[in-house]
């Protein structure tokens, strides 16, 4: 009986473990489709894979938001939006190929059989059957094609709106910028560039990023970056919180009333250089008590600086700031562009630091029409898939790719994306 009891316990534990694993790894089987309709088969295949992955993410952890308006007991407006919180953990192509038209599709609306070869060709579909495993880990990046590539981040020079209170810290602004770059690399973000031109930010009046087209394009042209990180030190104010009578006595005897409190506040912005818009913003602030004056003999970034009370707080602030920025950009899909075409080879503004390797396939998108403007504000430019390219070789500042398939002729200036 004891053996049977132990066996039952083992079976229960095994079933519990299987259930736990099943709950963590949610896998679904989906079929993605894309019409051929005169498109190359390789192009349709890539679009079918994307369709399958989109379907898979909508099969788990879907958030539904609804907006309705009722007037005089009648529904006048109803809008429902579905969004998934799941991400692709892994996927496997089980079966793929061109599927002939279904029997019902061989007849037009009037019931007449379609015999035109061109019309019949349009009815063919490329189907990809895939097993897709999903995760709901908020820190995970979706494992879609090209997700291993890092978008390029430019770190702009740090600025401050409190220059007077910063006078006790030597090399504060350049040292802070260098420290951000160093810590981002240590965190695992390699596709970086330390910007050596003025930061696109206004510090007079309302502090905010300057999204002027010329300034943004200048950064993008020089660095090839997709995002720029802007840092503003808003406060370094020092004070003294000793009792007033005690400070009066010190002054009576010509003794120095030294600051023993300090408030440090730093604001960080992330600007999308392609879309020319601010995509993220966060403010960090800390109060310090103690020996808050640093001294010009301890430059920012040195061990002597970080051993001071103010330096210890800057160390903590930098850690939080870098971690926040890293988690914000690490899952961003890469976007670059085609800068030249030579003998059927496509030159991309893409460096080896992005993680790109020969054999990686990227999507090309055509900019359609003029930028869309509304009330004097440029909202962006419409895009549509143009084709797919494959990296052949990669240099320190650019990459060479060959054509895999195209729906429209790929041109200089077209956007190149990992997904």
Short mmCIF file of C-alpha atoms in Angstrom, two decimals:
data_model
loop_
_atom_site.label_atom_id
_atom_site.label_comp_id
_atom_site.label_asym_id
_atom_site.label_seq_id
_atom_site.Cartn_x
_atom_site.Cartn_y
_atom_site.Cartn_z
CA UNK A 1 0.00 0.00 0.00
CA UNK A 2 2.86 2.34 0.82
CA UNK A 3 4.34 1.72 -2.63
CA UNK A 4 1.03 2.57 -4.28
CA UNK A 5 0.79 5.71 -2.14
CA UNK A 6 4.28 6.82 -3.14
CA UNK A 7 3.51 6.06 -6.79
CA UNK A 8 0.35 8.16 -6.60
CA UNK A 9 2.31 11.03 -5.08
CA UNK A 10 4.93 10.79 -7.82
CA UNK A 11 2.25 10.81 -10.52
CA UNK A 12 0.60 13.86 -8.95
CA UNK A 13 3.92 15.69 -8.77
CA UNK A 14 4.68 14.84 -12.40
CA UNK A 15 1.26 16.02 -13.54
CA UNK A 16 1.69 19.22 -11.54
CA UNK A 17 5.09 19.83 -13.12
CA UNK A 18 3.71 19.25 -16.61
CA UNK A 19 0.82 21.61 -15.92
CA UNK A 20 3.25 24.23 -14.63
CA UNK A 21 5.45 23.94 -17.71
CA UNK A 22 2.39 24.08 -19.93
CA UNK A 23 1.23 27.24 -18.19
CA UNK A 24 4.59 28.92 -18.72
CA UNK A 25 5.05 27.92 -22.37
CA UNK A 26 1.86 28.60 -24.33
CA UNK A 27 2.24 27.20 -27.82
CA UNK A 28 -0.31 27.48 -30.61
CA UNK A 29 -0.49 26.25 -34.19
CA UNK A 30 -1.49 28.88 -36.75
CA UNK A 31 -1.57 29.20 -40.52
CA UNK A 32 -0.49 32.43 -42.14
CA UNK A 33 -1.53 33.29 -45.67
CA UNK A 34 -0.51 35.83 -48.28
CA UNK A 35 -1.85 36.28 -51.77
CA UNK A 36 0.51 35.87 -54.69
CA UNK A 37 -1.39 38.23 -57.01
CA UNK A 38 1.62 38.84 -59.23
CA UNK A 39 4.04 38.98 -56.31
CA UNK A 40 7.21 36.85 -56.19
CA UNK A 41 6.78 33.64 -54.22
CA UNK A 42 9.64 34.58 -51.85
CA UNK A 43 7.89 37.87 -51.05
CA UNK A 44 4.57 36.13 -50.38
CA UNK A 45 6.33 33.64 -48.10
CA UNK A 46 7.73 36.38 -45.88
CA UNK A 47 4.34 38.10 -45.67
CA UNK A 48 2.67 34.78 -44.75
CA UNK A 49 5.16 34.27 -41.91
CA UNK A 50 4.34 37.71 -40.58
CA UNK A 51 0.62 37.01 -40.83
CA UNK A 52 1.04 33.78 -38.84
CA UNK A 53 3.02 35.47 -36.07
CA UNK A 54 0.43 38.24 -35.77
CA UNK A 55 -2.35 35.66 -35.52
CA UNK A 56 -0.46 33.77 -32.82
CA UNK A 57 -0.01 36.81 -30.57
CA UNK A 58 -3.75 37.49 -30.74
CA UNK A 59 -4.56 34.05 -29.33
CA UNK A 60 -3.33 34.71 -25.79
CA UNK A 61 -3.53 37.51 -23.21
CA UNK A 62 -5.63 39.79 -25.42
CA UNK A 63 -6.69 43.13 -24.01
CA UNK A 64 -10.02 44.50 -25.24
CA UNK A 65 -10.90 48.18 -24.97
CA UNK A 66 -14.27 49.53 -26.04
CA UNK A 67 -15.53 53.06 -26.57
CA UNK A 68 -19.25 53.67 -26.99
CA UNK A 69 -21.46 56.73 -27.16
CA UNK A 70 -25.21 56.65 -26.55
CA UNK A 71 -27.60 59.49 -27.38
CA UNK A 72 -31.32 59.38 -26.66
CA UNK A 73 -31.03 55.70 -25.75
CA UNK A 74 -29.52 54.90 -29.15
CA UNK A 75 -25.99 53.66 -29.81
CA UNK A 76 -24.33 56.31 -31.99
CA UNK A 77 -20.71 55.21 -31.80
CA UNK A 78 -19.07 51.88 -31.06
CA UNK A 79 -15.38 51.16 -31.38
CA UNK A 80 -13.56 48.10 -30.04
CA UNK A 81 -9.80 47.62 -30.05
CA UNK A 82 -7.96 44.34 -29.51
CA UNK A 83 -4.31 44.32 -28.41
CA UNK A 84 -2.15 41.44 -27.24
CA UNK A 85 0.28 41.51 -24.32
CA UNK A 86 1.90 38.24 -25.44
CA UNK A 87 5.25 38.05 -27.22
CA UNK A 88 6.72 35.43 -29.51
CA UNK A 89 9.15 33.25 -27.56
CA UNK A 90 9.98 30.85 -30.39
CA UNK A 91 8.47 29.49 -33.57
CA UNK A 92 8.86 26.61 -35.99
CA UNK A 93 7.64 26.32 -39.58
CA UNK A 94 5.79 23.02 -39.84
CA UNK A 95 4.54 23.17 -43.41
CA UNK A 96 4.53 25.69 -46.23
CA UNK A 97 3.77 26.05 -49.91
CA UNK A 98 1.49 27.50 -52.58
CA UNK A 99 -2.13 26.45 -52.21
CA UNK A 100 -4.38 26.30 -55.29
CA UNK A 101 -7.66 28.25 -55.20
CA UNK A 102 -10.52 26.72 -53.26
CA UNK A 103 -13.46 25.41 -55.28
CA UNK A 104 -15.80 28.19 -54.13
CA UNK A 105 -13.27 30.83 -55.19
CA UNK A 106 -13.29 29.58 -58.79
CA UNK A 107 -16.62 31.31 -59.42
CA UNK A 108 -17.39 35.02 -59.59
CA UNK A 109 -20.25 36.83 -57.88
CA UNK A 110 -22.66 35.84 -60.65
CA UNK A 111 -21.77 32.16 -60.36
CA UNK A 112 -19.74 32.05 -63.57
CA UNK A 113 -16.56 30.00 -63.59
CA UNK A 114 -13.36 32.05 -63.70
CA UNK A 115 -11.20 30.91 -66.64
CA UNK A 116 -8.82 33.84 -67.13
CA UNK A 117 -5.29 32.55 -66.21
CA UNK A 118 -4.32 35.93 -64.73
CA UNK A 119 -7.39 35.99 -62.51
CA UNK A 120 -6.77 32.39 -61.44
CA UNK A 121 -3.19 33.29 -60.54
CA UNK A 122 -4.45 36.02 -58.21
CA UNK A 123 -6.48 33.45 -56.29
CA UNK A 124 -3.44 31.42 -55.31
CA UNK A 125 -2.27 31.75 -51.72
CA UNK A 126 1.04 31.05 -50.06
CA UNK A 127 0.37 29.31 -46.75
CA UNK A 128 2.74 28.78 -43.85
CA UNK A 129 1.73 26.51 -40.98
CA UNK A 130 3.68 27.34 -37.83
CA UNK A 131 3.95 26.29 -34.22
CA UNK A 132 4.42 29.46 -32.18
CA UNK A 133 5.27 29.57 -28.48
CA UNK A 134 4.32 32.72 -26.57
CA UNK A 135 5.49 34.38 -23.39
CA UNK A 136 3.91 37.03 -21.20
CA UNK A 137 7.17 38.08 -19.56
CA UNK A 138 7.12 41.91 -19.67
CA UNK A 139 10.94 42.01 -19.83
CA UNK A 140 11.17 39.63 -22.81
CA UNK A 141 11.61 40.76 -26.40
CA UNK A 142 9.40 39.24 -29.05
CA UNK A 143 11.40 36.72 -31.10
CA UNK A 144 10.36 37.88 -34.54
CA UNK A 145 12.71 37.83 -37.55
CA UNK A 146 15.58 40.26 -36.94
CA UNK A 147 14.77 40.80 -33.26
CA UNK A 148 18.42 40.18 -32.32
CA UNK A 149 19.46 43.42 -34.02
CA UNK A 150 19.95 46.51 -31.85
CA UNK A 151 18.64 49.88 -32.97
CA UNK A 152 21.38 52.50 -32.98
CA UNK A 153 21.27 54.92 -30.06
CA UNK A 154 23.08 58.27 -30.02
CA UNK A 155 23.88 59.69 -26.57
CA UNK A 156 23.73 63.47 -26.75
CA UNK A 157 25.85 65.83 -24.63
CA UNK A 158 24.33 66.44 -21.21
CA UNK A 159 22.95 69.91 -20.48
CA UNK A 160 21.94 71.61 -17.24
CA UNK A 161 19.55 74.35 -16.24
CA UNK A 162 21.39 74.87 -12.93
CA UNK A 163 24.90 75.90 -13.94
CA UNK A 164 25.51 78.00 -10.83
CA UNK A 165 24.97 75.11 -8.41
CA UNK A 166 27.14 72.85 -10.57
CA UNK A 167 30.26 74.93 -10.05
CA UNK A 168 31.69 72.60 -7.38
CA UNK A 169 31.78 69.60 -9.78
CA UNK A 170 34.49 69.67 -12.45
CA UNK A 171 33.79 68.01 -15.84
CA UNK A 172 30.19 67.37 -14.84
CA UNK A 173 28.59 67.51 -18.30
CA UNK A 174 31.20 65.67 -20.45
CA UNK A 175 31.89 63.21 -17.64
CA UNK A 176 28.19 62.42 -17.26
CA UNK A 177 27.82 61.73 -21.00
CA UNK A 178 30.85 59.42 -21.02
CA UNK A 179 29.55 57.58 -17.97
CA UNK A 180 26.18 56.95 -19.65
CA UNK A 181 27.89 55.45 -22.71
CA UNK A 182 30.19 53.29 -20.59
CA UNK A 183 27.37 51.93 -18.44
CA UNK A 184 25.09 51.24 -21.40
CA UNK A 185 27.86 49.16 -22.99
CA UNK A 186 28.35 47.28 -19.74
CA UNK A 187 24.60 46.59 -19.62
CA UNK A 188 24.86 44.92 -23.03
CA UNK A 189 23.88 47.70 -25.42
CA UNK A 190 26.64 47.94 -28.02
CA UNK A 191 25.08 49.88 -30.90
CA UNK A 192 25.94 53.29 -29.46
CA UNK A 193 27.49 56.54 -30.56
CA UNK A 194 28.58 59.40 -28.33
CA UNK A 195 27.25 62.50 -30.04
CA UNK A 196 29.72 65.38 -30.31
CA UNK A 197 27.29 68.01 -31.59
CA UNK A 198 24.88 70.20 -29.64
CA UNK A 199 21.99 68.33 -28.06
CA UNK A 200 18.62 69.02 -29.74
CA UNK A 201 16.98 70.37 -26.61
CA UNK A 202 15.72 73.78 -25.52
CA UNK A 203 16.76 74.80 -21.99
CA UNK A 204 15.44 78.35 -22.10
CA UNK A 205 11.85 78.58 -20.92
CA UNK A 206 10.05 75.24 -21.09
CA UNK A 207 12.64 72.45 -21.24
CA UNK A 208 11.82 70.05 -24.06
CA UNK A 209 13.43 68.31 -27.06
CA UNK A 210 13.83 70.41 -30.18
CA UNK A 211 12.25 68.37 -32.97
CA UNK A 212 13.19 70.75 -35.76
CA UNK A 213 13.64 68.79 -38.98
CA UNK A 214 17.08 70.20 -39.80
CA UNK A 215 18.53 69.43 -36.36
CA UNK A 216 17.08 65.92 -36.25
CA UNK A 217 18.20 65.11 -39.80
CA UNK A 218 21.71 66.40 -39.05
CA UNK A 219 22.06 63.90 -36.19
CA UNK A 220 20.65 61.08 -38.26
CA UNK A 221 22.88 61.84 -41.25
CA UNK A 222 26.04 62.01 -39.15
CA UNK A 223 25.45 58.98 -36.93
CA UNK A 224 22.91 56.75 -38.67
CA UNK A 225 21.18 56.54 -35.29
CA UNK A 226 17.55 55.64 -34.87
CA UNK A 227 17.14 57.17 -31.41
CA UNK A 228 18.86 59.91 -29.46
CA UNK A 229 19.04 60.00 -25.67
CA UNK A 230 18.82 63.46 -24.12
CA UNK A 231 19.74 64.21 -20.50
CA UNK A 232 18.96 67.41 -18.62
CA UNK A 233 20.27 68.03 -15.11
CA UNK A 234 17.47 70.17 -13.75
CA UNK A 235 18.69 70.70 -10.21
CA UNK A 236 21.89 70.52 -8.17
CA UNK A 237 20.69 72.93 -5.48
CA UNK A 238 22.45 72.96 -2.10
CA UNK A 239 21.18 74.20 1.24
CA UNK A 240 21.60 74.00 5.00
CA UNK A 241 18.98 72.51 7.30
CA UNK A 242 20.66 73.29 10.64
CA UNK A 243 18.63 75.36 13.13
CA UNK A 244 18.61 79.03 12.19
CA UNK A 245 19.95 80.17 15.56
CA UNK A 246 22.95 77.88 15.20
CA UNK A 247 23.77 79.33 11.78
CA UNK A 248 23.36 82.85 13.17
CA UNK A 249 25.94 82.08 15.85
CA UNK A 250 28.35 80.80 13.19
CA UNK A 251 27.95 83.97 11.18
CA UNK A 252 28.47 86.07 14.31
CA UNK A 253 31.90 84.48 14.72
CA UNK A 254 32.65 84.60 10.96
CA UNK A 255 32.37 80.83 10.63
CA UNK A 256 31.32 79.32 7.31
CA UNK A 257 27.80 77.95 7.07
CA UNK A 258 28.45 74.93 4.86
CA UNK A 259 25.72 73.30 2.77
CA UNK A 260 24.62 69.94 4.20
CA UNK A 261 21.68 69.13 1.92
CA UNK A 262 21.41 68.80 -1.83
CA UNK A 263 18.65 67.97 -4.28
CA UNK A 264 19.63 66.37 -7.58
CA UNK A 265 17.07 66.00 -10.34
CA UNK A 266 17.73 64.61 -13.82
CA UNK A 267 15.28 64.25 -16.70
CA UNK A 268 15.80 61.87 -19.60
CA UNK A 269 14.18 61.95 -23.04
CA UNK A 270 14.26 59.43 -25.87
CA UNK A 271 13.61 60.83 -29.35
CA UNK A 272 12.84 58.74 -32.43
CA UNK A 273 14.98 60.30 -35.17
CA UNK A 274 13.10 58.52 -37.97
CA UNK A 275 9.62 59.62 -36.88
CA UNK A 276 10.93 62.89 -35.36
CA UNK A 277 8.98 62.53 -32.14
CA UNK A 278 9.60 62.07 -28.44
CA UNK A 279 8.78 58.48 -27.46
CA UNK A 280 9.82 58.32 -23.79
CA UNK A 281 10.50 60.59 -20.83
CA UNK A 282 11.37 60.03 -17.18
CA UNK A 283 12.56 62.10 -14.25
CA UNK A 284 14.81 60.92 -11.39
CA UNK A 285 15.31 62.91 -8.20
CA UNK A 286 17.27 62.35 -4.97
CA UNK A 287 17.79 64.27 -1.72
CA UNK A 288 21.22 64.14 -0.05
CA UNK A 289 22.28 64.97 3.47
CA UNK A 290 25.88 65.22 4.64
CA UNK A 291 29.00 66.65 3.07
CA UNK A 292 27.34 67.56 -0.23
CA UNK A 293 30.01 69.86 -1.69
CA UNK A 294 32.32 67.89 -3.98
CA UNK A 295 35.28 70.14 -4.75
CA UNK A 296 37.05 70.86 -8.02
CA UNK A 297 39.81 68.37 -7.19
CA UNK A 298 37.41 65.43 -7.72
CA UNK A 299 36.31 65.45 -11.40
CA UNK A 300 33.07 63.71 -12.33
CA UNK A 301 33.55 60.04 -13.11
CA UNK A 302 36.67 59.47 -11.02
CA UNK A 303 36.75 57.13 -8.04
CA UNK A 304 37.40 60.13 -5.80
CA UNK A 305 34.17 61.71 -7.04
CA UNK A 306 32.05 58.58 -6.55
CA UNK A 307 33.38 58.24 -2.99
CA UNK A 308 31.75 61.55 -2.01
CA UNK A 309 28.17 61.78 -0.72
CA UNK A 310 27.09 63.53 -3.92
CA UNK A 311 29.01 61.03 -6.06
CA UNK A 312 27.29 58.06 -4.40
CA UNK A 313 23.90 59.52 -5.28
CA UNK A 314 25.00 60.16 -8.87
CA UNK A 315 26.12 56.52 -9.03
CA UNK A 316 22.65 55.36 -8.00
CA UNK A 317 20.97 57.85 -10.32
CA UNK A 318 23.08 56.75 -13.29
CA UNK A 319 22.31 53.11 -12.55
CA UNK A 320 18.55 53.71 -12.57
CA UNK A 321 18.71 55.98 -15.61
CA UNK A 322 20.79 53.56 -17.69
CA UNK A 323 18.65 50.56 -16.74
CA UNK A 324 15.46 52.43 -17.65
CA UNK A 325 16.83 53.50 -21.04
CA UNK A 326 18.25 50.04 -21.74
CA UNK A 327 14.92 48.32 -21.09
CA UNK A 328 13.15 50.95 -23.18
CA UNK A 329 15.29 50.51 -26.31
CA UNK A 330 16.44 46.88 -26.15
CA UNK A 331 13.28 45.52 -27.80
CA UNK A 332 12.84 48.32 -30.33
CA UNK A 333 12.89 46.95 -33.89
CA UNK A 334 15.81 48.19 -35.94
CA UNK A 335 15.20 50.76 -38.67
CA UNK A 336 17.85 51.91 -41.13
CA UNK A 337 17.79 52.95 -44.77
CA UNK A 338 19.31 52.29 -48.15
CA UNK A 339 21.96 54.93 -48.85
CA UNK A 340 23.29 53.64 -52.18
CA UNK A 341 22.74 51.00 -54.88
CA UNK A 342 25.74 49.65 -56.80
CA UNK A 343 25.51 46.89 -59.40
CA UNK A 344 22.40 45.31 -57.84
CA UNK A 345 23.95 45.55 -54.39
CA UNK A 346 22.26 47.61 -51.70
CA UNK A 347 24.33 49.70 -49.28
CA UNK A 348 22.76 50.11 -45.82
CA UNK A 349 23.60 52.59 -43.07
CA UNK A 350 24.14 49.69 -40.66
CA UNK A 351 27.18 48.88 -38.52
CA UNK A 352 28.48 45.61 -37.13
CA UNK A 353 27.68 46.86 -33.61
CA UNK A 354 23.99 46.31 -34.39
CA UNK A 355 24.60 42.56 -34.24
CA UNK A 356 23.86 42.12 -37.95
CA UNK A 357 25.57 39.20 -39.68
CA UNK A 358 25.77 37.89 -43.25
CA UNK A 359 22.63 35.91 -43.99
CA UNK A 360 20.26 38.12 -41.98
CA UNK A 361 17.16 39.08 -43.94
CA UNK A 362 15.61 42.52 -43.59
CA UNK A 363 12.39 44.12 -44.81
CA UNK A 364 12.36 47.13 -47.12
CA UNK A 365 9.55 49.70 -46.96
CA UNK A 366 8.76 52.37 -49.53
CA UNK A 367 7.82 55.87 -48.40
CA UNK A 368 4.50 56.62 -50.09
CA UNK A 369 3.64 60.17 -51.08
CA UNK A 370 4.40 63.35 -49.22
CA UNK A 371 4.51 63.68 -45.42
CA UNK A 372 1.06 63.89 -43.85
CA UNK A 373 0.42 67.19 -42.06
CA UNK A 374 -2.42 68.24 -39.79
CA UNK A 375 -2.85 71.76 -38.41
CA UNK A 376 0.75 72.60 -39.22
CA UNK A 377 2.12 69.46 -37.53
CA UNK A 378 3.86 66.78 -39.56
CA UNK A 379 2.41 63.40 -38.54
CA UNK A 380 4.70 61.21 -40.64
CA UNK A 381 4.78 59.46 -44.01
CA UNK A 382 2.85 56.40 -45.11
CA UNK A 383 4.89 53.28 -45.89
CA UNK A 384 4.24 49.99 -47.64
CA UNK A 385 6.31 46.79 -48.03
CA UNK A 386 8.60 46.91 -51.07
CA UNK A 387 10.70 43.77 -50.70
CA UNK A 388 13.27 41.81 -48.72
CA UNK A 389 17.06 41.88 -48.81
CA UNK A 390 19.79 39.68 -47.32
CA UNK A 391 23.05 40.95 -45.84
CA UNK A 392 26.11 39.64 -47.70
CA UNK A 393 28.88 41.41 -45.81
CA UNK A 394 29.13 44.06 -43.15
CA UNK A 395 31.73 46.72 -42.45
CA UNK A 396 32.31 49.00 -39.47
CA UNK A 397 29.94 51.71 -40.73
CA UNK A 398 27.83 50.11 -43.49
CA UNK A 399 26.54 46.80 -44.82
CA UNK A 400 26.11 45.33 -48.31
CA UNK A 401 22.96 43.36 -49.11
CA UNK A 402 21.49 41.48 -52.05
CA UNK A 403 17.91 41.26 -53.21
CA UNK A 404 15.77 38.34 -52.03
CA UNK A 405 12.47 39.47 -53.54
CA UNK A 406 10.69 42.71 -54.31
CA UNK A 407 7.16 43.81 -55.05
CA UNK A 408 8.23 47.28 -56.15
CA UNK A 409 11.60 48.51 -57.30
CA UNK A 410 13.77 49.27 -54.25
CA UNK A 411 15.30 52.74 -54.31
CA UNK A 412 17.80 54.87 -52.40
CA UNK A 413 16.13 56.33 -49.32
CA UNK A 414 13.81 53.38 -48.70
CA UNK A 415 13.51 52.31 -45.07
CA UNK A 416 15.05 49.02 -43.96
CA UNK A 417 13.52 47.31 -40.93
CA UNK A 418 14.21 44.13 -39.02
CA UNK A 419 10.49 43.29 -39.09
#
